[in-house]
Short mmCIF file of C-alpha atoms in Angstrom, two decimals:
data_model
loop_
_atom_site.label_atom_id
_atom_site.label_comp_id
_atom_site.label_asym_id
_atom_site.label_seq_id
_atom_site.Cartn_x
_atom_site.Cartn_y
_atom_site.Cartn_z
CA GLN Q 222 81.59 98.01 108.39
CA ALA Q 223 82.59 100.81 110.78
CA GLU Q 224 80.85 99.47 113.88
CA LEU Q 225 82.11 95.93 113.25
CA ALA Q 226 85.63 97.22 112.60
CA ALA Q 227 85.74 99.14 115.88
CA ARG Q 228 84.52 96.05 117.76
CA ALA Q 229 87.14 93.89 116.06
CA ALA Q 230 89.90 96.36 116.94
CA ARG Q 231 88.81 96.43 120.58
CA ALA Q 232 89.03 92.63 120.53
CA GLY Q 233 92.67 92.91 119.39
CA ARG Q 234 92.09 91.94 115.76
CA HIS Q 235 94.04 93.47 112.88
CA LEU Q 236 91.77 95.07 110.29
CA LEU Q 237 91.51 94.41 106.55
CA LEU Q 238 88.84 96.87 105.50
CA ASP Q 239 86.88 97.68 102.36
CA LYS Q 240 86.48 101.19 101.03
CA PRO Q 241 84.99 103.45 102.18
CA LEU Q 242 86.14 103.09 105.77
CA ALA Q 243 82.86 104.70 106.86
CA THR Q 244 80.23 107.03 105.45
CA THR Q 245 80.43 109.62 108.24
CA ALA Q 246 83.50 111.25 109.75
CA ALA Q 247 82.37 110.29 113.25
CA GLN Q 248 82.14 106.61 112.34
CA GLY Q 249 85.54 106.74 110.68
CA ARG Q 250 87.16 108.41 113.69
CA ALA Q 251 85.72 105.71 115.96
CA VAL Q 252 87.49 103.02 113.92
CA VAL Q 253 90.80 104.91 113.91
CA GLU Q 254 90.64 105.57 117.66
CA ALA Q 255 89.78 101.94 118.44
CA ALA Q 256 92.67 100.69 116.30
CA GLU Q 257 95.11 103.13 117.91
CA ARG Q 258 94.06 102.25 121.45
CA ALA Q 259 94.33 98.52 120.76
CA GLY Q 260 97.59 98.84 118.85
CA VAL Q 261 96.30 96.82 115.90
CA ALA Q 262 97.28 97.22 112.25
CA SER Q 263 94.83 98.26 109.56
CA VAL Q 264 94.70 98.34 105.76
CA VAL Q 265 91.85 99.73 103.66
CA PHE Q 266 91.57 98.01 100.28
CA PHE Q 267 91.75 100.68 97.58
CA THR Q 268 92.20 98.60 94.43
CA ALA Q 269 94.49 101.00 92.54
CA ARG Q 270 96.87 101.26 95.48
CA PHE Q 271 97.49 97.50 95.42
CA THR Q 272 97.72 97.00 91.66
CA ALA Q 273 101.37 96.88 90.70
CA GLU Q 274 101.42 99.15 87.64
CA THR Q 275 99.09 101.81 88.99
CA ALA Q 276 100.72 101.78 92.43
CA ALA Q 277 104.12 102.35 90.80
CA TRP Q 278 102.69 105.26 88.78
CA ILE Q 279 101.19 106.84 91.91
CA GLY Q 280 104.52 106.55 93.72
CA GLU Q 281 106.40 108.10 90.80
CA GLN Q 282 104.02 111.06 90.54
CA ALA Q 283 104.07 111.61 94.31
CA ARG Q 284 107.80 112.29 94.05
CA GLN Q 285 107.08 115.27 91.77
CA ALA Q 286 106.35 118.53 93.59
CA ASP Q 287 105.12 120.75 90.76
CA TRP Q 288 101.63 119.49 89.95
CA PHE Q 289 99.25 122.31 89.08
CA THR Q 290 95.93 120.57 88.62
CA ALA Q 291 94.36 117.16 88.08
CA ARG Q 292 91.11 115.61 86.98
CA ALA Q 293 89.71 112.23 87.94
CA GLU Q 294 86.76 110.62 86.19
CA TRP Q 295 85.33 107.36 87.54
CA LEU Q 296 82.27 106.49 85.46
CA GLY Q 297 80.42 103.21 85.77
CA ALA Q 298 77.29 101.73 84.20
CA VAL Q 299 76.57 99.60 87.23
CA PHE Q 300 72.79 99.30 87.01
CA THR Q 301 72.62 98.31 83.35
CA GLY Q 302 73.78 95.26 81.45
CA ASP Q 303 75.34 92.34 83.28
CA SER Q 304 77.24 94.20 86.00
CA PRO Q 305 77.76 91.97 89.07
CA PHE Q 306 76.92 95.04 91.21
CA ALA Q 307 73.55 95.79 89.58
CA GLY Q 308 71.62 94.38 92.53
CA SER Q 309 73.60 96.19 95.21
CA PRO Q 310 71.21 98.05 97.58
CA TRP Q 311 74.15 99.88 99.15
CA ARG Q 312 75.28 101.32 95.82
CA ARG Q 313 71.75 102.39 94.95
CA GLU Q 314 71.44 104.18 98.29
CA LYS Q 315 74.86 105.86 98.53
CA GLY Q 316 75.65 106.30 94.84
CA ALA Q 317 78.88 107.08 93.05
CA LEU Q 318 80.18 109.56 95.63
CA TRP Q 319 80.74 106.81 98.19
CA ASP Q 320 81.35 103.87 95.86
CA VAL Q 321 83.87 105.17 93.31
CA GLY Q 322 84.80 108.44 95.05
CA PRO Q 323 87.20 106.54 97.35
CA HIS Q 324 88.99 105.09 94.31
CA ALA Q 325 89.57 108.54 92.82
CA LEU Q 326 90.78 110.01 96.11
CA SER Q 327 93.10 107.08 96.78
CA VAL Q 328 94.99 108.11 93.63
CA LEU Q 329 94.87 111.90 94.04
CA LEU Q 330 95.68 112.33 97.75
CA PRO Q 331 99.13 110.69 97.81
CA VAL Q 332 100.14 112.76 94.76
CA LEU Q 333 98.59 116.17 95.49
CA GLY Q 334 98.35 116.07 99.28
CA GLY Q 335 95.34 116.06 101.57
CA VAL Q 336 92.25 118.09 100.80
CA ARG Q 337 92.16 121.42 102.62
CA ARG Q 338 88.72 122.27 101.31
CA VAL Q 339 86.00 120.93 99.05
CA ALA Q 340 85.45 124.14 97.13
CA ALA Q 341 82.32 123.11 95.22
CA ALA Q 342 80.10 120.13 94.55
CA SER Q 343 77.12 119.67 92.27
CA ARG Q 344 74.94 116.88 90.95
CA GLY Q 345 74.63 115.74 87.34
CA PRO Q 346 72.50 113.16 85.52
CA GLY Q 347 71.50 110.10 87.53
CA ASP Q 348 73.79 109.76 90.53
CA THR Q 349 76.60 111.72 88.87
CA VAL Q 350 78.57 114.04 91.16
CA HIS Q 351 81.10 116.74 90.31
CA ALA Q 352 83.46 118.16 92.95
CA VAL Q 353 86.31 120.67 93.07
CA LEU Q 354 89.07 120.05 95.61
CA ASP Q 355 91.73 122.36 97.05
CA HIS Q 356 94.80 120.30 98.04
CA ALA Q 357 97.37 120.95 100.75
CA GLY Q 358 100.16 120.89 98.17
CA GLY Q 359 98.66 123.92 96.40
CA ALA Q 360 97.11 122.09 93.46
CA SER Q 361 93.44 121.81 92.64
CA SER Q 362 91.55 118.84 91.24
CA THR Q 363 88.15 117.98 89.88
CA LEU Q 364 86.19 114.76 90.33
CA THR Q 365 83.46 113.40 88.09
CA LEU Q 366 81.86 110.30 89.56
CA SER Q 367 78.96 108.19 88.35
CA LEU Q 368 77.47 104.71 88.53
CA THR Q 369 74.76 105.60 85.99
CA ALA Q 370 76.79 106.58 82.93
CA PRO Q 371 75.80 105.15 79.53
CA PRO Q 372 77.73 101.91 79.01
CA ALA Q 373 79.57 103.39 76.02
CA ALA Q 374 80.79 106.26 78.22
CA ALA Q 375 81.95 104.16 81.18
CA GLY Q 376 85.58 104.07 82.29
CA ALA Q 377 88.10 105.58 84.68
CA ALA Q 378 90.76 108.17 83.96
CA VAL Q 379 93.11 110.33 86.02
CA GLU Q 380 95.18 113.10 84.43
CA LEU Q 381 97.81 115.25 86.13
CA ARG Q 382 99.19 118.51 84.70
CA GLY Q 383 102.09 120.55 85.98
CA GLY Q 384 105.66 121.63 85.41
CA SER Q 385 106.60 118.03 84.67
CA GLY Q 386 104.08 117.92 81.84
CA VAL Q 387 100.98 115.77 81.47
CA THR Q 388 100.62 112.20 82.68
CA ARG Q 389 97.71 109.79 82.91
CA LEU Q 390 96.99 106.85 85.17
CA PRO Q 391 97.92 103.67 83.26
CA GLU Q 392 95.45 100.87 82.77
CA SER Q 393 96.13 97.57 84.43
CA ALA Q 394 95.21 94.04 83.44
CA GLU Q 395 95.64 92.70 86.96
CA SER Q 396 92.59 91.32 88.69
CA ALA Q 397 91.02 92.73 91.82
CA GLU Q 398 91.71 89.38 93.48
CA THR Q 399 95.45 89.81 92.92
CA ALA Q 400 95.29 93.31 94.37
CA LEU Q 401 93.33 92.06 97.38
CA THR Q 402 96.01 89.44 98.04
CA ARG Q 403 98.61 92.23 98.11
CA ALA Q 404 96.45 94.18 100.56
CA ALA Q 405 96.27 91.14 102.86
CA ASP Q 406 100.05 90.74 102.63
CA ALA Q 407 100.44 94.44 103.46
CA LEU Q 408 98.31 93.97 106.58
CA LEU Q 409 100.45 91.03 107.68
CA ALA Q 410 103.58 93.13 107.18
CA ALA Q 411 102.14 96.04 109.16
CA ALA Q 412 101.11 93.71 111.98
CA ARG Q 413 104.55 92.08 112.04
CA THR Q 414 106.65 95.27 111.88
CA GLY Q 415 104.39 97.74 113.67
CA ARG Q 416 104.86 100.22 110.80
CA PRO Q 417 101.57 101.71 109.57
CA HIS Q 418 100.70 101.14 105.92
CA PRO Q 419 99.97 104.26 103.80
CA CYS Q 420 96.44 102.93 103.24
CA ASP Q 421 95.67 102.42 106.92
CA ALA Q 422 92.48 103.44 108.70
CA ALA Q 423 93.83 106.97 109.22
CA PHE Q 424 94.10 107.40 105.45
CA GLY Q 425 90.64 105.86 105.08
CA LEU Q 426 89.36 108.50 107.50
CA GLU Q 427 90.92 111.25 105.39
CA VAL Q 428 89.02 109.93 102.38
CA THR Q 429 85.79 109.69 104.37
CA GLU Q 430 86.14 113.25 105.67
CA THR Q 431 86.57 114.58 102.14
CA LEU Q 432 83.57 112.69 100.81
CA ALA Q 433 81.45 113.76 103.79
CA ALA Q 434 82.36 117.40 103.11
CA ALA Q 435 81.34 116.99 99.47
CA GLU Q 436 78.09 115.31 100.52
CA ALA Q 437 77.33 118.19 102.89
CA LEU Q 438 77.74 120.67 100.05
CA LEU Q 439 75.49 118.57 97.84
CA ASP Q 440 72.88 118.50 100.58
CA GLY Q 441 73.28 122.22 101.34
CA ALA Q 442 74.40 121.61 104.92
CA ALA Q 443 77.57 122.27 106.91
CA PRO Q 444 79.88 119.21 107.18
CA ALA Q 445 79.71 117.21 110.41
#
């Protein structure tokens, strides 16, 4: 979507974007720069950030300053059973890092701060990826991401540990459609007020840069 998004911004259109914003840092920066030059609003749809219960939990944990470490596990069984995403060529090509990695980061970054460094990354079974992140707030976190987990092992979990104790991301029964409606409303509000939303294209770029750094480690190359 990155090329289309930059064109839309240059045409003066506000941007409701899917995650990830882009799959290279350069593409992501082009979207952010086009939106800034045109003065248009942007919102990237990270489902958890627009689901009422989970969004409230993220906001509550972000107000705590003593988190020590966190783990995020986003495990899907996308290519087995009756998953509606089983036929997705994009997911088969880019894998869990780019499909569910944005979801995990959308929860961790507002709580622990931006990622200063991807300290390590390694591959597991199927498209499984493990990564260790060093956050600006001083905490560390680990990611385990997969689209090829056994169906009985699938699920998502985020756990934070620190001076405030241990807390886990709550489950939500809200639909993705409800969350998407909130994202659209957030874009309208940002366009009307001129105040950037926390999940704007700049935040989407931060997520993309982190995933690109992890991908570079996985590929044994320096990040672009």
